[in-house]
Amino acid sequence: ITNKAQQKWNDSYDNLNWKKIFLSPITCTIYSRLRLFQYKYLYRIIPTNKFLHKCHFVNSSLCQFCNIHVETVQHLFWDCAHVQHFWTKTNDFLSQNGINVAFNFKNISLGIHDDNTKQKTIINFVIFLAKYFIFKCKMQSDIPCFDNYFRYLKECKNIEQILAQARSKLETHNRKWHSIKFE
């Protein structure tokens, strides 16, 4: 049984494994806020300016970042030139750490679920946190900047490490983060 949001995703992409898609926020992060954000994203209930303008909450339906195109989910998280630059920098960071992933709208929306991808837990964490960061930037009227995201990612890693240590799950934490270097 699929809901309307799943059906819209299914209309765009073939052979989606919804069990893996819905489990990935749980397996890649302990942050309930990040999990909730990803589920809202999957259910297509992220408030964009297109929707907020329709409800008369904002004065314009244009993108918060470029102020040129209508702000849809796809534009806000993928098509916007500012966001494309941010994703390029994020991809460069992962590549520098030996993680090669093809960023496209499907992967940043639904995550990486290919069983041949050994580092999918950290990749999905980076992607989901990046989307959350983009949304936080939108809410603060700031252009997403990779340097700020990098600091945020590092902070989240350190918090996860403290929590993992307290829960005697440091080995799991280290397995997740072993390929990411913050130099």
C-alpha positions as MATLAB code, in Angstrom:
seq = 'ITNKAQQKWNDSYDNLNWKKIFLSPITCTIYSRLRLFQYKYLYRIIPTNKFLHKCHFVNSSLCQFCNIHVETVQHLFWDCAHVQHFWTKTNDFLSQNGINVAFNFKNISLGIHDDNTKQKTIINFVIFLAKYFIFKCKMQSDIPCFDNYFRYLKECKNIEQILAQARSKLETHNRKWHSIKFE';
ca = [
       0.000    0.000    0.000;
       1.457    3.347   -0.997;
       0.410    6.823    0.033;
       0.133    9.832   -2.306;
       3.690   10.989   -1.627;
       5.130    7.550   -2.340;
       3.077    7.370   -5.519;
       4.529   10.692   -6.695;
       8.053    9.380   -6.078;
       7.108    6.112   -7.831;
       5.830    8.114  -10.808;
       9.283    9.700  -11.138;
      11.517    6.709  -10.361;
      11.281    2.975  -11.016;
      11.866    0.147   -8.545;
      11.982    2.119   -5.316;
      12.608    0.012   -2.231;
      10.442    1.822    0.305;
      11.555   -0.381    3.183;
      15.182    0.718    2.676;
      14.148    4.316    2.013;
      12.166    4.531    5.267;
      14.827    2.699    7.298;
      17.750    4.842    6.146;
      17.078    7.815    8.486;
      17.022    5.394   11.417;
      20.180    3.570   10.386;
      22.248    6.632    9.487;
      21.572    8.972   12.428;
      20.570    9.124   16.063;
      19.243   12.691   15.654;
      15.465   12.636   15.934;
      15.245   16.095   14.343;
      17.147   14.906   11.277;
      15.044   11.742   11.049;
      11.851   13.778   11.286;
      13.058   16.182    8.617;
      13.825   13.325    6.222;
      10.393   11.790    6.790;
       8.719   15.152    6.147;
      10.789   15.400    2.978;
       9.726   11.901    1.876;
       6.085   12.762    2.562;
       6.548   15.982    0.577;
       5.497   18.296    3.394;
       8.515   20.623    3.446;
       7.125   24.166    3.327;
       8.472   25.857    0.208;
       7.717   29.426   -0.819;
       5.431   28.108   -3.576;
       3.170   26.570   -0.937;
       3.625   29.336    1.639;
       2.759   31.994   -0.963;
      -0.379   30.079   -1.922;
      -1.391   30.169    1.765;
      -0.525   33.894    1.987;
       2.265   33.333    4.543;
       4.992   34.873    2.369;
       4.885   37.658   -0.219;
       6.526   35.731   -3.029;
       6.742   32.197   -4.358;
      10.311   32.840   -5.553;
      13.320   30.967   -4.196;
      14.736   32.284   -0.935;
      18.264   31.958   -2.346;
      18.210   33.015   -6.015;
      14.960   35.035   -6.032;
      14.536   34.075   -9.710;
      12.683   30.753   -9.882;
       9.615   29.473   -8.066;
      10.716   27.686   -4.918;
       9.610   24.067   -5.219;
      11.206   21.182   -3.338;
      13.229   20.247   -6.400;
      14.377   23.811   -6.937;
      15.192   24.474   -3.266;
      17.159   21.271   -2.727;
      18.627   20.684   -6.179;
      18.027   23.069   -9.106;
      18.951   26.414   -7.523;
      22.397   27.587   -8.667;
      23.404   28.368   -5.073;
      22.407   24.881   -3.955;
      24.151   23.286   -6.942;
      27.363   25.028   -5.862;
      26.837   23.723   -2.323;
      26.306   20.135   -3.586;
      29.425   20.387   -5.768;
      31.490   21.391   -2.724;
      29.892   18.589   -0.668;
      30.678   16.066   -3.404;
      34.278   17.360   -3.587;
      34.622   16.867    0.181;
      33.381   13.288   -0.059;
      35.671   12.608   -3.046;
      38.657   13.916   -1.071;
      37.757   11.301    1.542;
      37.646    8.522   -1.055;
      33.855    8.403   -1.214;
      32.498    8.587   -4.731;
      28.793    9.123   -5.090;
      26.664   10.367   -7.937;
      24.646   13.289   -6.635;
      21.368   13.741   -8.419;
      17.901   14.741   -7.291;
      16.863   11.131   -6.677;
      19.880   10.353   -4.473;
      19.671   13.524   -2.434;
      15.918   13.052   -2.027;
      15.684    9.375   -1.203;
      19.238    8.520   -0.158;
      21.654    5.870   -1.379;
      20.344    2.310   -1.067;
      22.592    0.351   -3.394;
      23.833   -2.701   -1.505;
      27.164   -2.415   -3.326;
      27.841    0.969   -1.706;
      29.843    0.159    1.437;
      29.696    3.659    2.863;
      25.979    4.317    2.397;
      25.401    5.036    6.104;
      27.800    7.994    6.159;
      26.775    9.094    2.660;
      23.113    9.194    3.679;
      23.986   11.028    6.880;
      25.926   13.654    4.903;
      23.069   14.007    2.396;
      20.272   14.194    4.970;
      22.213   16.646    7.138;
      23.018   18.747    4.055;
      19.318   18.966    3.148;
      18.470   19.906    6.711;
      21.236   22.528    6.599;
      19.864   23.928    3.318;
      16.423   24.200    4.899;
      17.843   25.919    8.000;
      19.596   28.383    5.679;
      16.309   29.053    3.900;
      14.596   29.761    7.218;
      17.413   32.151    8.211;
      17.581   33.772    4.739;
      21.223   32.688    4.334;
      22.770   31.239    1.187;
      24.025   27.692    1.961;
      27.783   27.879    2.442;
      29.837   24.674    2.465;
      32.298   26.015    5.049;
      29.439   26.533    7.527;
      28.042   23.111    6.684;
      31.491   21.567    7.206;
      31.628   23.033   10.732;
      28.073   21.799   11.387;
      28.945   18.299   10.128;
      32.033   18.200   12.341;
      29.995   19.348   15.343;
      27.383   16.638   14.673;
      30.125   14.003   14.428;
      31.546   15.093   17.781;
      28.116   15.005   19.435;
      27.450   11.554   17.985;
      30.820   10.398   19.328;
      29.986   11.576   22.852;
      26.591    9.868   22.691;
      28.079    6.679   21.253;
      30.656    6.599   24.029;
      27.958    7.049   26.674;
      25.912    4.226   25.114;
      28.908    1.898   24.650;
      28.471    2.074   20.859;
      31.793    3.670   19.974;
      32.703    0.817   17.617;
      29.560    1.419   15.545;
      30.271    5.153   15.529;
      33.861    4.626   14.390;
      32.738    2.262   11.612;
      30.324    4.916   10.339;
      32.815    7.797   10.437;
      36.105    5.996    9.650;
      36.416    7.339    6.099;
      35.669   11.007    6.892;
      38.618   13.246    7.782;
      38.128   16.787    9.060;
      41.517   18.329    8.256;
];
